[in-house]
XYZ file of C-alpha atoms in Angstrom:
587
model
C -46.378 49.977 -24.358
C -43.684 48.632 -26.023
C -44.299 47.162 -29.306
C -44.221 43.406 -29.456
C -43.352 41.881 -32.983
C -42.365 38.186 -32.223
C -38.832 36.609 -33.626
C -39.964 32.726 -33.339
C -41.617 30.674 -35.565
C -44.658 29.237 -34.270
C -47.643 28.037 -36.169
C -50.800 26.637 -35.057
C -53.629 24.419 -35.925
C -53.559 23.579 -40.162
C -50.919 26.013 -40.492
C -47.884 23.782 -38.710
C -47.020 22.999 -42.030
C -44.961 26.084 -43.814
C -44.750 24.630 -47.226
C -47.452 24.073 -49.874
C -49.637 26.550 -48.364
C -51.532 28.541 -50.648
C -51.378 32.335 -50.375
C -53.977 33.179 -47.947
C -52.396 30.647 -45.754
C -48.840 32.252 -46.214
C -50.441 35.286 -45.017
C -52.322 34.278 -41.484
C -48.885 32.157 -40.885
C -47.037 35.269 -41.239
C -48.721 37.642 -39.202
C -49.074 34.690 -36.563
C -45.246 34.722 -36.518
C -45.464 38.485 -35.828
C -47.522 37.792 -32.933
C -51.170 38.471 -34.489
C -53.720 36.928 -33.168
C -56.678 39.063 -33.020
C -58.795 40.028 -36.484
C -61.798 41.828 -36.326
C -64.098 43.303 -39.308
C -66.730 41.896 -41.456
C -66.497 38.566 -44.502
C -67.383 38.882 -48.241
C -66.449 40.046 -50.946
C -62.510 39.938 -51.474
C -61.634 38.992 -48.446
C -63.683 35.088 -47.826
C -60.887 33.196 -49.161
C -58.411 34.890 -46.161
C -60.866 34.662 -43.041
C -61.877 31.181 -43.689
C -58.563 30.571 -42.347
C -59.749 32.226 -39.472
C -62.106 30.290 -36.502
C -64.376 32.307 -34.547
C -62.991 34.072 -31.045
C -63.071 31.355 -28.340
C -61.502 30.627 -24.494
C -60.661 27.156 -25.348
C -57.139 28.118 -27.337
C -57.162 31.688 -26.554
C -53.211 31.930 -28.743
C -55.177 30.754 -31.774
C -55.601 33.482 -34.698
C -59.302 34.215 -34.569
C -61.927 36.328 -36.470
C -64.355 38.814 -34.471
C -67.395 39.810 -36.739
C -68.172 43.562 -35.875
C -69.260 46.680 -37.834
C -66.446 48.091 -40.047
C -66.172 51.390 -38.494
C -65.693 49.249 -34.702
C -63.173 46.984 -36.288
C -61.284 49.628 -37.342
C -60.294 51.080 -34.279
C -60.056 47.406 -32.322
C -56.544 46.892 -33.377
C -55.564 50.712 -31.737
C -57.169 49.565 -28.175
C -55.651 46.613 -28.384
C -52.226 47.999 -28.667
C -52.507 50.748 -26.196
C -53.769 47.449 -23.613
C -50.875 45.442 -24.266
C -48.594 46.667 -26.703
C -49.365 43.676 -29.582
C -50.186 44.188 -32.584
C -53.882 43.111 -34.180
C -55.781 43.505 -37.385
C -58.645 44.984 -39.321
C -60.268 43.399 -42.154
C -62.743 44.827 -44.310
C -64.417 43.756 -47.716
C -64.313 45.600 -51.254
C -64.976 48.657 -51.831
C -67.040 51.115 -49.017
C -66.467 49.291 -46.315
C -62.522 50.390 -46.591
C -63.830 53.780 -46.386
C -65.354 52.645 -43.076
C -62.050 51.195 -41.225
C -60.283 54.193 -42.518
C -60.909 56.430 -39.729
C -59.284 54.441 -37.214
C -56.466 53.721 -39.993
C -56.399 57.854 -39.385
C -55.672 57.615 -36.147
C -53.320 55.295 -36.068
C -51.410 56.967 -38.566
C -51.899 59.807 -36.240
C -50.827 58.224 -32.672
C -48.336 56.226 -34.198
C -49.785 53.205 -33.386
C -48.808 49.777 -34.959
C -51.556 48.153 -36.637
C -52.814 45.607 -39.743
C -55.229 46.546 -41.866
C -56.448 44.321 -44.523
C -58.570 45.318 -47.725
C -59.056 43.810 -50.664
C -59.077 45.347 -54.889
C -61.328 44.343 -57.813
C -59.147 41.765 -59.755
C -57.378 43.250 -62.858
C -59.476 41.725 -65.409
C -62.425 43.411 -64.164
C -61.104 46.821 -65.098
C -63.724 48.527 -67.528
C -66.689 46.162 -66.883
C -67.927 48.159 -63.987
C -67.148 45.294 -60.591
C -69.425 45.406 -57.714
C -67.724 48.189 -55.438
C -65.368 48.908 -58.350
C -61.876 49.734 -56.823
C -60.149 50.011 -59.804
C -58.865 53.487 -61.413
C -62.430 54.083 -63.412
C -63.712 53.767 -58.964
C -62.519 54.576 -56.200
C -59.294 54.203 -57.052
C -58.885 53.015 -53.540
C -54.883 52.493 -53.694
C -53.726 55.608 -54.658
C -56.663 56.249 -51.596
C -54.873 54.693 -49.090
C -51.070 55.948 -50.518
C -51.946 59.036 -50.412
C -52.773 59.172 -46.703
C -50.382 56.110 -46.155
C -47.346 56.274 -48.509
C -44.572 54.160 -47.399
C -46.864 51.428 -45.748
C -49.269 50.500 -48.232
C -48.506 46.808 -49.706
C -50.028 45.379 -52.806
C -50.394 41.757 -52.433
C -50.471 40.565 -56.323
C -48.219 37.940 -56.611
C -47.015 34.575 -54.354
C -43.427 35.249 -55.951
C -43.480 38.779 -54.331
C -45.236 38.244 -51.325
C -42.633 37.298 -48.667
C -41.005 40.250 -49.684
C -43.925 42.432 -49.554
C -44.775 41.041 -46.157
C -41.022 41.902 -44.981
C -41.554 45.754 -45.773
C -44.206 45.691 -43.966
C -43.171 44.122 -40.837
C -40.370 47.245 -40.980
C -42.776 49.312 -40.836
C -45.227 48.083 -38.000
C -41.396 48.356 -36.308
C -41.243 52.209 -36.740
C -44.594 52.250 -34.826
C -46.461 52.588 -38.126
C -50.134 51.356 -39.494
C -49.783 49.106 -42.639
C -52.470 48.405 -45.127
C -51.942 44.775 -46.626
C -54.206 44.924 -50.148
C -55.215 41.505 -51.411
C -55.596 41.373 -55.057
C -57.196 37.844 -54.861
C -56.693 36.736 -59.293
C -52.791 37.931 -58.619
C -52.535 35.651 -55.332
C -53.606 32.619 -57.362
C -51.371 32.282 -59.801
C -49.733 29.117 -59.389
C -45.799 29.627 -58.751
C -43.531 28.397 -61.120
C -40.187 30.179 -60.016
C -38.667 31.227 -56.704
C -39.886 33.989 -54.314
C -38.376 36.466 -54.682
C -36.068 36.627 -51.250
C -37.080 38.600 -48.595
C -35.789 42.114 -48.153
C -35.357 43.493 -44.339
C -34.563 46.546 -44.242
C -31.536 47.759 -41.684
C -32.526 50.948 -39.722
C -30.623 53.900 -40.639
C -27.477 54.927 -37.896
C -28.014 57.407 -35.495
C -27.787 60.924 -37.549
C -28.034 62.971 -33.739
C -25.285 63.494 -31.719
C -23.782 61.020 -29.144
C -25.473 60.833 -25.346
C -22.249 62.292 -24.182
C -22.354 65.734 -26.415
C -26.101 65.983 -25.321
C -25.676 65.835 -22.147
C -22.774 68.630 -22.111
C -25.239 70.879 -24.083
C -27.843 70.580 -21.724
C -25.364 70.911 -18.814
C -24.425 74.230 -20.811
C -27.431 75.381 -21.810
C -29.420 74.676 -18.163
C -26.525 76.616 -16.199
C -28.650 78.978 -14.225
C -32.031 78.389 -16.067
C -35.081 76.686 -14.602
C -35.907 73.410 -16.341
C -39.367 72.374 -17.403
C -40.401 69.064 -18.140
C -43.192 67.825 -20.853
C -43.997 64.555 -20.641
C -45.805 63.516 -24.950
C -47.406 60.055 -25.375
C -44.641 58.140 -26.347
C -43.268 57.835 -23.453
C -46.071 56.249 -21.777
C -45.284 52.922 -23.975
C -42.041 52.186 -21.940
C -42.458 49.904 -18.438
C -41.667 52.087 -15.518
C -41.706 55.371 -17.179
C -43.471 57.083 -14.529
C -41.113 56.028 -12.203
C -38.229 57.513 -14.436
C -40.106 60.924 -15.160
C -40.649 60.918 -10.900
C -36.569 60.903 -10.575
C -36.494 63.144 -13.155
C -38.177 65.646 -12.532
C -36.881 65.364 -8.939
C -33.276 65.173 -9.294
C -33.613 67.979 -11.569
C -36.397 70.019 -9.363
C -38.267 70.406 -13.165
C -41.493 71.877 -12.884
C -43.007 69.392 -15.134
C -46.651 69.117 -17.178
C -47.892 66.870 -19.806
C -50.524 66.145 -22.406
C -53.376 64.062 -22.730
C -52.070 61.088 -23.272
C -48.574 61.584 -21.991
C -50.685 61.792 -18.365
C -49.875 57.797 -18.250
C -45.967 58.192 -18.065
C -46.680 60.708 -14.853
C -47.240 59.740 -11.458
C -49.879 61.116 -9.653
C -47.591 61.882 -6.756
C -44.603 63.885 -8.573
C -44.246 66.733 -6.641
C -43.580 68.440 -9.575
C -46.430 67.861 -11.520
C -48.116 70.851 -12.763
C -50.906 69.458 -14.962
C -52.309 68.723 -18.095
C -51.576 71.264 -20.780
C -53.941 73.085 -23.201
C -57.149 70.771 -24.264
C -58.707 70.295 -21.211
C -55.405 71.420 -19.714
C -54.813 72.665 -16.007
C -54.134 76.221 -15.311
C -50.748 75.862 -13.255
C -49.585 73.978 -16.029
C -50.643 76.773 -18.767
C -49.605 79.262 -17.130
C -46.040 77.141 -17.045
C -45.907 76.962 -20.761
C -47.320 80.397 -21.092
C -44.038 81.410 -18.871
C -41.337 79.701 -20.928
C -38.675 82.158 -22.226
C -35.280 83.302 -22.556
C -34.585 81.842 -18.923
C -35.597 78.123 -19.134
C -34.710 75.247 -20.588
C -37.685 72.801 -22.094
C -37.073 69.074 -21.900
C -39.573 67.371 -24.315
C -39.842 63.588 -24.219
C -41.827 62.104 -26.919
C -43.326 64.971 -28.493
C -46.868 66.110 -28.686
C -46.591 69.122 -31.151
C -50.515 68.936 -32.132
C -52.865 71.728 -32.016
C -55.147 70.273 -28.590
C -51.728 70.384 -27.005
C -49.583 72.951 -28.247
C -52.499 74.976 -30.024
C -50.214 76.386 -32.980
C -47.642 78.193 -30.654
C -44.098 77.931 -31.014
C -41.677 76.338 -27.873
C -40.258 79.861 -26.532
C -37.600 78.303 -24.203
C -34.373 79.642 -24.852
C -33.261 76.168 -25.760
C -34.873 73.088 -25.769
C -34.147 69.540 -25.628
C -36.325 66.745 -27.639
C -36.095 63.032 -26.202
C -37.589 61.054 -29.733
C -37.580 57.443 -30.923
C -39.956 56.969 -32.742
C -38.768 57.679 -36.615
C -40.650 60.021 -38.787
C -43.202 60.941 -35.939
C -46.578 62.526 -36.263
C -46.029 65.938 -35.789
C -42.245 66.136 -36.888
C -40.724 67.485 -40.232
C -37.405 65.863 -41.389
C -38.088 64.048 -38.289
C -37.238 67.280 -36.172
C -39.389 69.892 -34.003
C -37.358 72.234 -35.274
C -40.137 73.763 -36.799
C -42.037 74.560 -33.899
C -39.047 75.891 -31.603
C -37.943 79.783 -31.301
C -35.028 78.976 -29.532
C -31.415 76.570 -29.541
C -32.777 72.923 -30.587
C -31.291 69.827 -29.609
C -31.894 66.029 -30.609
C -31.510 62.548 -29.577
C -33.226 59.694 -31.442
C -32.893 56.404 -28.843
C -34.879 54.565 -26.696
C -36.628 57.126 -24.052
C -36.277 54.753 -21.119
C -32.331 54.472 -21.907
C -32.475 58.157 -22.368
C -34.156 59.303 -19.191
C -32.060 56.626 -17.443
C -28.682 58.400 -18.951
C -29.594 61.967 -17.781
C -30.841 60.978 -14.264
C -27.202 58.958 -13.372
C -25.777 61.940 -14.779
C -27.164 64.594 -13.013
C -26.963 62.265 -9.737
C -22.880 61.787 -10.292
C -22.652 65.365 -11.055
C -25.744 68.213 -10.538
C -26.945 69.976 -13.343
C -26.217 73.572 -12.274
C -29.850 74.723 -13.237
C -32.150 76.817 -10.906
C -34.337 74.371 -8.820
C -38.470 74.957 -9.724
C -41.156 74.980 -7.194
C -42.865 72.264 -6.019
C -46.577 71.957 -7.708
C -49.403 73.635 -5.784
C -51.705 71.297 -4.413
C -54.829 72.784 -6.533
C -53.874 72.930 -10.294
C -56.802 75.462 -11.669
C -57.705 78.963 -10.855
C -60.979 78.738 -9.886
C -63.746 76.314 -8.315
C -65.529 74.381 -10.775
C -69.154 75.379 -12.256
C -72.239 73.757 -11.310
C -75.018 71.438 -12.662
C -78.334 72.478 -12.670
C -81.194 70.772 -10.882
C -82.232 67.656 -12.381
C -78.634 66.732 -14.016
C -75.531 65.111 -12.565
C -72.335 67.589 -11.594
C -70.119 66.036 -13.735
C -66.834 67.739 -11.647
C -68.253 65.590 -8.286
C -68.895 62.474 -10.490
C -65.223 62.676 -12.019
C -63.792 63.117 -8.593
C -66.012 60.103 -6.914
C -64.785 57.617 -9.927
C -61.207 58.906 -9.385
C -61.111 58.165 -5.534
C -62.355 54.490 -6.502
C -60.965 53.330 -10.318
C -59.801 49.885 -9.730
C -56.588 48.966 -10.418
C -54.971 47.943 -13.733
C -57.655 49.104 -15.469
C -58.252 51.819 -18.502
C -59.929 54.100 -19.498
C -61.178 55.841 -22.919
C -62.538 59.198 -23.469
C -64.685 59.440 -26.410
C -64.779 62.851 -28.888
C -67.162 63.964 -26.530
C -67.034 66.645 -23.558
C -64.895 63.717 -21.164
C -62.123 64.258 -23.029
C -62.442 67.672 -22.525
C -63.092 68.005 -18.876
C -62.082 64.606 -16.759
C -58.501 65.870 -16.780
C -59.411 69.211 -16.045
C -61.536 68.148 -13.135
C -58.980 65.118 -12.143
C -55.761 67.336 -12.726
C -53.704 64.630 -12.193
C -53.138 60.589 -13.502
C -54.737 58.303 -11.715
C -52.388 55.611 -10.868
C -54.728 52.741 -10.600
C -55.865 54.027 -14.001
C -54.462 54.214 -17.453
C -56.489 56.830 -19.836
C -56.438 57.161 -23.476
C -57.895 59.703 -26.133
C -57.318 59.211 -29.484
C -58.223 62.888 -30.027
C -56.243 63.815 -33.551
C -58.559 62.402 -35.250
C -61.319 63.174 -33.012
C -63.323 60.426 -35.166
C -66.734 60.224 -32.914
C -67.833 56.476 -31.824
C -64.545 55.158 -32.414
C -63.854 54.885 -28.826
C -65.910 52.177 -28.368
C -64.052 49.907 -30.848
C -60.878 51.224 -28.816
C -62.291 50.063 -25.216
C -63.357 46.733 -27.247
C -59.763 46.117 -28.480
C -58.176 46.815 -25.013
C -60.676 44.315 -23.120
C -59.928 41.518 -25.808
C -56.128 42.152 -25.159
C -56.436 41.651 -21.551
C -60.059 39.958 -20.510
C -59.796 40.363 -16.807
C -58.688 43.751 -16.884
C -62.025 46.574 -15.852
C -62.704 48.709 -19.201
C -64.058 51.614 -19.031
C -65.504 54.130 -21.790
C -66.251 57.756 -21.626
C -68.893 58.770 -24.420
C -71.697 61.060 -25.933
C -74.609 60.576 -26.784
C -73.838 62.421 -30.414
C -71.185 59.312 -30.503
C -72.865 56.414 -29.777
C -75.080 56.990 -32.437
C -72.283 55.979 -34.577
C -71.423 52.352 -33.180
C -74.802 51.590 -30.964
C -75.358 48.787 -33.891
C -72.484 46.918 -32.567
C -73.219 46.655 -28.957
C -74.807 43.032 -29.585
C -71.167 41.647 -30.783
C -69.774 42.510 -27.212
C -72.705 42.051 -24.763
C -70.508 39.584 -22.899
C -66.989 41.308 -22.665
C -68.142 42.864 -19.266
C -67.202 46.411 -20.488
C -68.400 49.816 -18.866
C -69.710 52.915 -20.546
C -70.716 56.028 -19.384
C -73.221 57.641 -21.663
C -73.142 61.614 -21.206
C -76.563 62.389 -22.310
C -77.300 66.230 -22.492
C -79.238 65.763 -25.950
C -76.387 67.697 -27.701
C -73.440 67.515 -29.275
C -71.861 69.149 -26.519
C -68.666 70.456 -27.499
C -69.863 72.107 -30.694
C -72.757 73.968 -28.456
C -70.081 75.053 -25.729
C -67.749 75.993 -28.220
C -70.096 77.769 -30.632
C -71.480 79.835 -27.610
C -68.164 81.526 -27.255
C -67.026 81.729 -31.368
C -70.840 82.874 -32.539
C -72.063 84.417 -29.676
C -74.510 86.368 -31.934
C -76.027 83.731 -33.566
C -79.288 82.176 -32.628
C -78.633 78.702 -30.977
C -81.209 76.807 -33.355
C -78.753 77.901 -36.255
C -75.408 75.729 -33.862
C -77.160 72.520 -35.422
C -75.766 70.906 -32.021
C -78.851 69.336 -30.924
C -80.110 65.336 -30.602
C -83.220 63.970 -30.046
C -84.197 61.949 -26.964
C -82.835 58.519 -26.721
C -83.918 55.543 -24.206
C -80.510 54.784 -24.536
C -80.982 52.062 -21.390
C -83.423 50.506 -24.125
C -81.256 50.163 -26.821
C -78.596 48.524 -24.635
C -81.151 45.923 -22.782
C -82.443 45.403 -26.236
C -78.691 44.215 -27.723
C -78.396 42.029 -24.169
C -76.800 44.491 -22.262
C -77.070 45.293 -18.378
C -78.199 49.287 -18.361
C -79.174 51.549 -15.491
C -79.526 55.316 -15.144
C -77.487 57.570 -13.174
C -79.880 59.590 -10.571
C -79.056 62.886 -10.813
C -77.879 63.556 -7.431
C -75.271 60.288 -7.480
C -77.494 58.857 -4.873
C -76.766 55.375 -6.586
C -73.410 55.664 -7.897
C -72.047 53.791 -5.052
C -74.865 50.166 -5.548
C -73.554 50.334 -9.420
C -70.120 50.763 -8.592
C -70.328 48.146 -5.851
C -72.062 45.676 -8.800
C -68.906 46.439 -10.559
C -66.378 45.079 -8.250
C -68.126 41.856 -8.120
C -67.335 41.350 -11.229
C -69.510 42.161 -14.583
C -70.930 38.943 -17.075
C -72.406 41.201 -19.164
C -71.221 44.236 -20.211
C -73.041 47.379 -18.598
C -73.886 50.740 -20.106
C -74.834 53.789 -17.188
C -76.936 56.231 -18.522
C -75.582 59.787 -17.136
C -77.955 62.920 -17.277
C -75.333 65.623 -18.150
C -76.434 69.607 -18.077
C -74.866 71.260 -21.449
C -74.242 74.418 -19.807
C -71.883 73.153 -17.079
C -68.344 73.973 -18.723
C -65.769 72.243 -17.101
C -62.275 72.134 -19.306
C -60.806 74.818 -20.956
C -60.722 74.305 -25.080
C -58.270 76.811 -26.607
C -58.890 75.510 -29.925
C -61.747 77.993 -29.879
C -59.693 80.755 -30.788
C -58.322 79.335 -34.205
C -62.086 79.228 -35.380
């Protein structure tokens, strides 16, 4: 998605009026301009005098900015799903003290995914310091600025002052443009001064010129370098933002003949009928497409397009290729140094910081005016793993049949999220390949449990009438089942994998302790009527039979259309291992 930060002026409501607004108002106005119109989190506290600015989320005037009261640890991954459903930006607001804490973890992982996103906290005013405030933020508390800065420390903005604040606001607007997460903090006794001299005048920042060499020198290296080497593709996340980037990794990768894989996320810029697709790489990963990695060396040539150099895809291991090529926009990247992957490559490295789309677009009417004298690669096998895939036991569903049912009917347009539970692990692995009708996200760097759900919440609110569906355990939904009453009427979907474990740590701990009693793998979970808990918080809730024999009435409820949202209960056997998790061997 590309990221949508509006240029016009347009306010709404008792905001029309840009002068003789106090503060807070400055503030929604703002952010309105920027597009904003979502805000999700809980009032008090610091934050009252900003959200009474705010109404309550509504159909009638659906581009009014509006408030949605959910837990703190939901809200703070809203703004992430939201993004990833429509590429606009949303916010997260939380009250002093703790409840930052809470929002924090999505703030993680959009600092992580390099996602775009508002989050809004408030400090203890200054005259408070020393007499012990309620959730004391202040340096003799948490401290919670140098918190945030430490984890955040170019995007942070204290908001002490009405003279400063346009110019605060500016910064971070650059910021949210570099595809980072900003954290607006409201000191609420500095925002009410009354202003008796100018603002100060806004700054905007001018992005720094190109410091990587010019398309045309790129292109001759990589004619150079790919002279009777096979190319490989790998397809990272960012890509996936840009409209028709499948399309332009299809041409690709066949005007080239590029064996080509990608990661988890990165699946979305990939279409499921590229003859040249080998699979999903490492977590969960394929074994065609490992043993493509695996095979990289002083004969091939890597092409990396938005990178992914994280350990569930690249698992600590250094890009072997005798040379390799790294398509990058996106400035200071997760996972770069100096805003390079130098670090992580053996061989010749090569750079280009522009738009991917215009990028991919270069090299294909390139290589169609004049062919890239590389060695063509095979065309993908049909079957991407080695072997069949394991069994259920009696009494549970087979997960690998249940994958491969949902991915012969996902309707189209819609997403889906995998939770930090074994479906982010294993639905690629069984799938091997995107799902056109279907876009899927993991926001696995984190790997912050529950905070799926808030994801699947924010990318139904950005789009209502789009099917959203969520992939999670039942070790995570212990962590946001208090927040299913807020959303009872979205019309979302989740899949509940209940094997009474946390399943990942008992699979994994099998292999890395395999002399250790399993009592002592503190993996375990109690029993949960987890079809309860959702009727009780005016859900719809059914259980899966364990032999699928009524997957096809729920699915068929589905397409008509969902008023409520609808939780399916799946009984999931802890000893079927499905996806390979390589991560196992750094432990």
């Amino acid at each position: 998605m590309s990221l949508e930060v509006s240029e016009s002026v347009s306010f709404i409501g008792e905001l029309e009026e840009p002068f003789g607004l106090d503060s807070y108002q400055t503030i929604i106005t703002t952010l309105n301009n920027w597009g904003i119109r979502l805000y999700a989190g809980v009032n008090g506290g610091g934050v009252i005098h900003l959200l009474k600015y705010l109404d309550p989320p509504g159909q009638d005037v659906p581009e009014k900015p509006s408030f949605l009261t959910i837990g703190e640890y939901t809200a703070g991954f809203i703004p992430l799903g939201y993004y990833l459903g429509s590429g606009r930006i949303a916010a997260s607001v939380a009250t002093t003290g703790a409840a930052t804490k809470l929002i924090s973890c999505g703030l993680s992982d959009a600092k992580l995914h390099d996602i775009p996103v508002v989050y809004i906290v408030p400090v203890s005013n200054g005259s408070t310091v020393g007499f012990s405030p309620l959730q004391d933020t202040t340096e003799y508390g948490s401290n919670i600025v140098k918190q945030l800065r430490a984890e955040l420390p170019d995007s942070v903005f204290l908001l002490d002052n009405p003279k400063t604040l346009n110019q605060q606001l500016s910064l971070a607007r650059y910021q949210l443009q570099r595809s980072k997460p900003v954290v607006l903090v409201l000191d609420n006794e500095g925002l009410s001064i009354s202003q008796t001299e100018p603002d100060f005048p806004a700054i905007v920042p001018e992005y720094p010129g190109p410091e990587e060499p010019a398309p045309g020198a790129f292109l001759a290296e990589f004619r150079k370098e790919s002279e009777g080497k096979r190319v490989v593709m790998f397809v990272g996340e960012e890509l996936a933002r840009y409209p028709g980037a499948t399309e332009l990794t299809t041409q690709l990768s066949t005007t080239l003949r590029a064996a080509t894989m990608w990661s988890i996320n990165g699946a979305n810029a990939v279409d499921r009928e590229n003859h040249y697709g080998y699979g999903y790489i490492y977590f969960g990963g394929n074994d065609r497409a490992m043993s493509l990695y695996s095979s990289l060396g002083e004969n091939d040539v890597l092409l990396v397009i938005g990178a992914c150099p994280d350990e569930y895809t690249v698992n600590f291991k250094k890009i072997s290729a005798a040379a390799t090529f790294h398509f990058s926009n996106i400035p200071q990247g997760y996972g770069l140094v100096n805003n390079s992957l130098q670090h992580v490559v053996e061989g010749r490295y090569y750079q280009i910081n522009a738009p991917l789309d215009a990028s991919l677009q270069t090299f294909i009417d390139a290589a169609e005016e004049r062919p890239f004298p590389n060695i063509p690669a095979e065309p993908a096998p049909h079957y991407l793993n080695d072997l069949p895939f394991d069994g259920a036991r009696a009494y549970f569903a087979d997960m690998a049949i249940l994958y491969q049912r949902l991915d012969r009917w996902w309707p189209q347009r819609s997403i889906g999220i995998d939770d930090t539970c074994l479906a982010y692990k294993d639905r690629q692995y069984v799938t091997q390949r995107p799902n056109n009708n279907i876009r899927f996200y993991s926001l696995y760097r984190g790997s912050a449990m529950g905070g799926a759900f808030g994801v699947a919440i924010g990318a139904k609110l950005a789009d209502p009438g789009r099917q959203v569906f969520l992939f999670t355990g039942d070790g995570c939904f212990r962590l946001f089942s208090g927040s299913l009453g807020e959303v009872s009427n979205l019309g979302l979907v989740v899949f509940v994998l209940n094997n009474e474990t946390f399943g990942i740590v008992e699979q994994g701990l099998r292999k890395v302790l395999p002399n250790v009693v399993p009592a002592n793998y503190h993996s375990r979970l109690s029993a949960v009527d987890y079809c309860a808990i959702a009727r009780a918080n005016n859900w719809n809730a059914v259980r899966l039979a364990p032999d699928l024999g009524n997957l096809d009435d729920i699915l068929g409820k589905i397409d008509q259309g969902l008023s409520r949202s609808l939780l399916i209960e799946v009984p999931v056997d802890p000893n079927q291992v499905l996806g390979k998790n390589p991560r196992l061997k750094n432990l």
